[in-house]
């Protein structure tokens, strides 16, 4: 931070200088000194008897022995010295008002030819009785001096194990500070290692610093006897050995549990996964691919998340998983969802108690089989400790339940009142407001209350996920808004989650056995689940009907409030009043919520229901039906024509010309005559005007609106039941015809 100029003009200057010494731990010889220019110089050692001394003078270093060969040294000590100096000057003169200086000295022990480890022990490299085993890599603070006068000493001594002192040279760049009145600064304690700081009042000319396997000792000009050193090393070595033995035993138990959990997972991966060769060929290593960009994005998010966890959020690391204490959601039986990071990727961590190990395994198995689908939550990995199993799942912004709730009119009305705060916990309320703030530009319903295209896409995502599960023979059995999650990657997408009680049909099984365990959530179960009857894929279709109704109505349930839902489900008392103005919704929900499982549609049939069709597809279907019945003759008793005309009362509700403007009727009357009570003739009008829209007069175009949205809306507003009634005729009479399979078997919109 220096130089620093104060408001009164006083200026503080400072510098930091570093020096490193490479020392042979066995002989005490300084092999090399590293200076600021990164150049190395080799020092010799003057031998006096069995003790090697380095003599330091102001003029320079005196060499009296050959340089040590680094390649023959097996035990090294790296000693680093950092000198700090601050000087505070008066603004009116060059007078130094005060100065502070201190030196920070550290040492690190290394074993040449051995892999360094924080916990590993080096082996003895010879048969010398004086050799003692040290940790191969240990960094420790040796001495920190804060009195400027102590920086003028001429030598530092390293106490050799069993030998005399070894002296290190004082760097020649250390300043000699003037005799000013001092107020030495207190040094902050280092969080990772001990600090030995001498009081400023002590006057010391030289110090010997003992390096005792990481234990720090200050010796007043003397050397520690080898017996004391050996005793001082005994307990740390014993403690290290016991620690290692405990770690090995714990790792063995952990490995056994992990293998027990992962064995069936790996078997299922082998059965359902793609071969490595095909997978690598498909994904590739292209750095510019979307997958590569997405991974880089996840890695950056992971780095950002690590910063958050290291700073404001407490958490811990379990294998590849970093689990924070920030809770996202709660489930049953002690299940909690937490924020986390798995392999550099932001994830949601589903934590289950160990007693529900089978539930976790089942969820993993079904996710492995299904999570490659874009509408199934992805599973990345599993970790566990003594108490919990941790599933790393795809991180989503919220559940469908919260997404619908925060955008519903009821939430907007209650947001300014105390109702929301009284119904939800403070944490949940904060999360709800956060979801609303991040997605405030989302429109889920039109001005007339009908679902927007965006909401219809989310609902269709749910159906697509269910189609995928049923194709794999998996019955979810717990479909509800809380188990549908929302992600936002360029656009919003819904994904099925929580496969804990899902079941997989084996072989050609069509249903599960009676009285099976795991019945799902109250208020969202099919009647056969509540009555513990035979369960087929149809149980999911019932739950799907409740979920879709929930979306349509902004959070309402077709069977009433929580307390009465199960009773109403068993007694088939549903109320579709809130969607009665949308005939396609009434038709679909009536089928999905049928008390008879056999009458409920299949998931693929729901996916192709007109409720999810775009305006363009709705118009195309009506045109195709018009073409299909165009040449049918009434006198030959055409079945499809009779069926089509029989819906006239429901579809037209009178003569259709009465619901159109005179200008439009006059326009269509110029080319041919129509029967205004005929469904076939109305379809003919829609087909002809659709084909010749560009040729219509501007007045008629403005009347009909833009094509296809406005055009389709013109007829659907006047004949709201026309599309669904014609669709029913198609399903009864020509569903199997090749021409209409695109409306019943296609997964496209």
XYZ file of C-alpha atoms in Angstrom, residues 134-471:
338
model
C 10.765 -36.567 9.020
C 7.594 -35.627 7.153
C 8.812 -35.204 3.569
C 7.082 -31.856 3.174
C 6.453 -29.631 6.139
C 6.389 -25.847 6.136
C 6.587 -24.034 9.447
C 7.256 -20.568 10.788
C 10.676 -20.424 12.416
C 10.990 -16.870 13.679
C 9.369 -13.502 13.244
C 11.281 -10.500 14.607
C 9.697 -7.091 14.968
C 12.445 -4.990 16.572
C 14.454 -3.025 13.972
C 17.617 -3.360 16.037
C 17.443 -7.133 15.698
C 17.837 -6.793 11.941
C 21.425 -5.713 12.480
C 22.580 -9.116 13.777
C 25.259 -10.715 11.682
C 24.158 -14.310 11.613
C 21.358 -16.828 12.124
C 22.149 -20.344 13.257
C 20.389 -23.584 12.341
C 20.650 -26.244 15.025
C 21.673 -29.459 13.328
C 20.273 -32.696 14.686
C 22.950 -34.011 16.955
C 25.532 -31.467 15.782
C 26.495 -27.853 16.278
C 24.905 -24.693 14.918
C 24.871 -23.856 11.223
C 24.905 -20.162 10.343
C 23.042 -18.522 7.475
C 24.245 -15.236 5.981
C 22.326 -12.050 6.556
C 21.123 -10.598 3.229
C 23.166 -7.602 2.223
C 20.089 -5.604 1.276
C 18.811 -5.193 4.869
C 18.676 -1.539 5.890
C 20.344 -0.267 9.019
C 17.742 1.994 10.572
C 18.585 5.141 12.445
C 18.112 5.582 16.198
C 14.600 6.989 16.276
C 11.923 6.699 18.934
C 10.011 3.545 18.041
C 6.520 2.201 18.624
C 6.804 -1.266 17.079
C 3.647 -2.548 15.385
C 2.022 -5.701 16.725
C 2.191 -8.481 14.155
C -1.056 -10.304 13.274
C -1.105 -13.972 14.174
C -0.870 -16.304 11.199
C -3.898 -18.586 10.968
C -1.985 -21.634 9.755
C 1.178 -21.708 11.835
C 2.615 -20.462 15.128
C 4.552 -17.199 15.375
C 7.457 -16.587 17.705
C 7.780 -12.829 18.050
C 10.386 -11.275 20.318
C 9.384 -8.213 22.381
C 10.797 -4.928 21.162
C 12.546 -4.360 24.481
C 14.829 -7.392 24.094
C 18.323 -6.808 22.790
C 19.723 -9.839 21.005
C 22.904 -9.923 18.971
C 22.368 -13.376 17.515
C 19.893 -16.200 17.740
C 20.054 -19.925 17.086
C 16.882 -21.305 15.607
C 16.189 -25.000 15.975
C 14.307 -26.907 13.281
C 12.928 -29.923 15.069
C 10.685 -31.763 12.604
C 8.307 -28.835 12.416
C 8.606 -27.924 16.109
C 10.007 -24.432 16.652
C 12.596 -23.706 19.299
C 14.592 -20.588 20.186
C 17.977 -21.344 21.627
C 20.067 -18.605 23.259
C 23.376 -19.259 21.598
C 23.388 -22.999 22.377
C 22.647 -26.248 20.648
C 19.973 -28.731 21.736
C 21.337 -32.143 22.718
C 20.385 -35.016 20.417
C 18.663 -36.852 23.320
C 16.274 -33.947 23.878
C 15.659 -33.720 20.159
C 14.910 -37.441 19.912
C 12.426 -37.230 22.780
C 10.792 -34.207 21.251
C 10.308 -36.183 18.047
C 8.875 -39.323 19.639
C 5.343 -38.175 20.371
C 4.768 -36.384 17.036
C 5.891 -39.543 15.220
C 3.626 -41.775 17.327
C 0.701 -39.404 16.793
C 1.368 -39.392 13.037
C 1.457 -43.198 12.889
C -1.799 -43.518 14.837
C -3.414 -40.896 12.619
C -2.368 -42.746 9.482
C -3.625 -46.074 10.824
C -6.970 -44.478 11.692
C -7.230 -42.898 8.250
C -6.454 -46.198 6.533
C -9.080 -48.050 8.590
C -11.724 -45.380 7.945
C -10.882 -45.395 4.238
C -11.340 -49.169 4.167
C -14.804 -48.935 5.727
C -15.699 -46.096 3.387
C -14.503 -48.096 0.373
C -16.693 -51.059 1.332
C -19.781 -48.869 1.642
C -19.003 -47.081 -1.608
C -18.591 -50.362 -3.468
C -21.870 -51.643 -2.076
C -23.653 -48.522 -3.313
C -21.899 -48.239 -6.677
C -21.988 -51.897 -7.747
C -25.625 -51.930 -8.899
C -25.155 -48.432 -10.326
C -22.200 -49.538 -12.458
C -24.100 -52.635 -13.575
C -27.008 -50.494 -14.720
C -24.631 -48.100 -16.483
C -23.189 -51.047 -18.375
C -26.686 -52.121 -19.419
C -28.172 -48.757 -20.350
C -25.176 -46.533 -21.075
C -23.648 -45.762 -24.443
C -20.298 -47.374 -25.201
C -17.264 -45.190 -24.620
C -16.340 -45.362 -28.292
C -19.735 -44.188 -29.463
C -19.992 -41.622 -26.726
C -16.628 -40.078 -27.499
C -17.426 -40.055 -31.185
C -20.726 -38.350 -30.558
C -19.512 -35.764 -28.078
C -16.034 -35.200 -29.493
C -13.357 -32.915 -28.133
C -14.185 -29.902 -30.213
C -13.339 -26.852 -28.114
C -15.817 -24.776 -30.073
C -18.716 -27.174 -29.628
C -21.770 -26.133 -27.589
C -20.938 -28.809 -25.024
C -17.443 -27.361 -24.586
C -18.819 -23.852 -24.197
C -21.400 -25.092 -21.727
C -18.713 -26.899 -19.724
C -16.590 -23.746 -19.603
C -19.649 -21.899 -18.386
C -20.216 -24.512 -15.682
C -16.563 -24.382 -14.647
C -16.725 -20.613 -14.325
C -19.918 -20.953 -12.299
C -18.163 -23.530 -10.172
C -15.276 -21.151 -9.514
C -17.702 -18.386 -8.622
C -19.591 -20.754 -6.359
C -16.391 -21.821 -4.617
C -15.688 -18.189 -3.877
C -19.136 -17.878 -2.350
C -18.789 -21.026 -0.286
C -15.321 -20.029 0.911
C -16.645 -16.628 1.926
C -20.222 -16.298 3.095
C -21.646 -19.825 3.100
C -20.473 -22.648 5.275
C -20.085 -26.094 3.755
C -17.827 -29.092 3.450
C -16.239 -31.335 0.838
C -17.325 -34.959 0.398
C -15.404 -36.711 -2.352
C -15.939 -34.755 -5.576
C -18.836 -32.897 -3.989
C -18.789 -29.558 -2.176
C -21.963 -29.267 -0.100
C -23.051 -25.925 1.297
C -25.401 -25.414 4.225
C -27.740 -23.307 2.092
C -31.048 -25.153 1.876
C -33.077 -25.133 -1.352
C -35.993 -27.394 -0.450
C -37.200 -30.059 1.953
C -38.725 -33.447 1.299
C -40.188 -36.261 3.341
C -38.325 -38.627 5.677
C -35.567 -36.138 6.431
C -34.647 -35.478 2.796
C -33.119 -32.040 2.223
C -31.955 -30.357 -0.997
C -28.854 -28.157 -0.643
C -26.716 -26.076 -2.955
C -23.404 -27.566 -3.993
C -20.669 -28.059 -6.572
C -19.814 -31.365 -8.209
C -16.694 -31.607 -10.345
C -16.720 -27.855 -11.051
C -20.447 -27.732 -11.827
C -23.189 -26.031 -9.819
C -25.603 -28.714 -8.630
C -28.497 -29.337 -6.318
C -27.497 -31.826 -3.625
C -30.267 -34.158 -2.527
C -29.318 -35.440 0.909
C -31.030 -38.634 2.091
C -30.477 -40.388 5.396
C -28.533 -43.655 5.177
C -31.579 -45.661 6.228
C -33.119 -44.709 2.853
C -30.157 -46.158 0.951
C -32.502 -48.275 -1.201
C -34.531 -45.211 -2.171
C -31.369 -43.423 -3.251
C -30.181 -46.446 -5.229
C -33.535 -46.759 -6.983
C -33.516 -43.083 -7.905
C -29.969 -43.369 -9.253
C -30.857 -46.425 -11.321
C -33.880 -44.787 -12.910
C -32.032 -41.515 -13.504
C -29.186 -43.343 -15.223
C -31.739 -44.944 -17.524
C -33.640 -41.743 -18.279
C -31.668 -38.577 -17.534
C -30.321 -38.087 -21.063
C -33.738 -36.730 -22.026
C -34.032 -32.911 -22.001
C -37.138 -33.091 -19.795
C -35.640 -35.292 -17.059
C -33.416 -33.796 -14.356
C -29.819 -34.918 -14.865
C -27.861 -36.952 -12.326
C -24.098 -36.312 -12.094
C -22.847 -38.455 -9.236
C -23.266 -39.770 -5.713
C -21.238 -39.369 -2.534
C -21.943 -40.339 1.044
C -20.670 -40.233 4.591
C -21.582 -42.171 7.714
C -25.032 -40.588 8.009
C -26.214 -39.466 4.570
C -26.300 -40.276 0.873
C -25.724 -37.235 -1.376
C -27.090 -37.174 -4.930
C -25.626 -34.466 -7.199
C -28.465 -33.377 -9.489
C -28.933 -30.715 -12.134
C -29.358 -27.249 -10.608
C -32.672 -25.617 -11.516
C -34.055 -22.182 -10.668
C -37.185 -23.395 -8.843
C -40.024 -25.900 -8.879
C -43.080 -25.641 -11.103
C -45.105 -25.136 -7.928
C -43.174 -21.960 -7.018
C -42.971 -20.804 -10.631
C -46.752 -20.917 -11.049
C -47.422 -19.512 -7.609
C -45.253 -16.401 -7.861
C -46.754 -15.494 -11.233
C -50.343 -16.147 -10.235
C -52.758 -13.361 -9.488
C -53.231 -14.675 -5.953
C -49.535 -14.155 -5.156
C -49.480 -10.696 -6.710
C -52.503 -9.708 -4.614
C -51.069 -11.202 -1.431
C -47.535 -9.919 -1.934
C -48.387 -6.636 -0.241
C -50.243 -8.315 2.607
C -49.140 -10.562 5.440
C -50.786 -13.657 3.963
C -47.700 -14.847 2.130
C -45.470 -14.254 5.161
C -47.812 -16.139 7.455
C -48.186 -19.110 5.112
C -44.491 -19.548 4.299
C -41.328 -19.509 6.369
C -39.052 -16.449 6.079
C -36.560 -18.467 3.996
C -39.279 -19.696 1.631
C -40.731 -16.205 1.308
C -37.325 -14.813 0.372
C -36.917 -17.567 -2.241
C -40.359 -16.823 -3.699
C -39.591 -13.133 -4.049
C -36.217 -14.015 -5.558
C -37.881 -16.217 -8.180
C -40.375 -13.458 -8.964
C -37.631 -10.839 -9.296
C -35.511 -12.988 -11.611
C -38.491 -13.924 -13.809
C -40.680 -10.851 -13.603
C -40.955 -10.515 -17.383
C -42.548 -13.941 -17.775
C -46.167 -14.009 -18.979
C -47.848 -17.328 -18.263
C -51.409 -16.310 -19.060
C -53.010 -14.169 -21.727
C -55.249 -11.223 -20.943
C -58.305 -13.487 -21.354
C -56.941 -15.896 -18.710
C -55.926 -18.619 -21.138
C -52.404 -20.068 -20.927
C -49.728 -18.305 -22.942
C -47.576 -20.158 -25.505
C -44.769 -20.120 -22.933
C -46.881 -21.897 -20.319
C -48.118 -24.398 -22.898
C -44.504 -25.231 -23.743
C -43.720 -25.892 -20.081
C -46.793 -28.117 -19.768
C -45.779 -29.962 -22.904
C -42.294 -30.472 -21.417
C -43.885 -32.309 -18.509
C -45.785 -34.567 -20.895
C -42.675 -35.251 -22.982
C -40.747 -36.261 -19.887
C -43.515 -38.659 -18.933
C -43.632 -40.121 -22.444
C -39.918 -40.865 -22.148
C -40.287 -42.561 -18.763
C -43.182 -44.725 -19.951
C -41.263 -45.773 -23.054
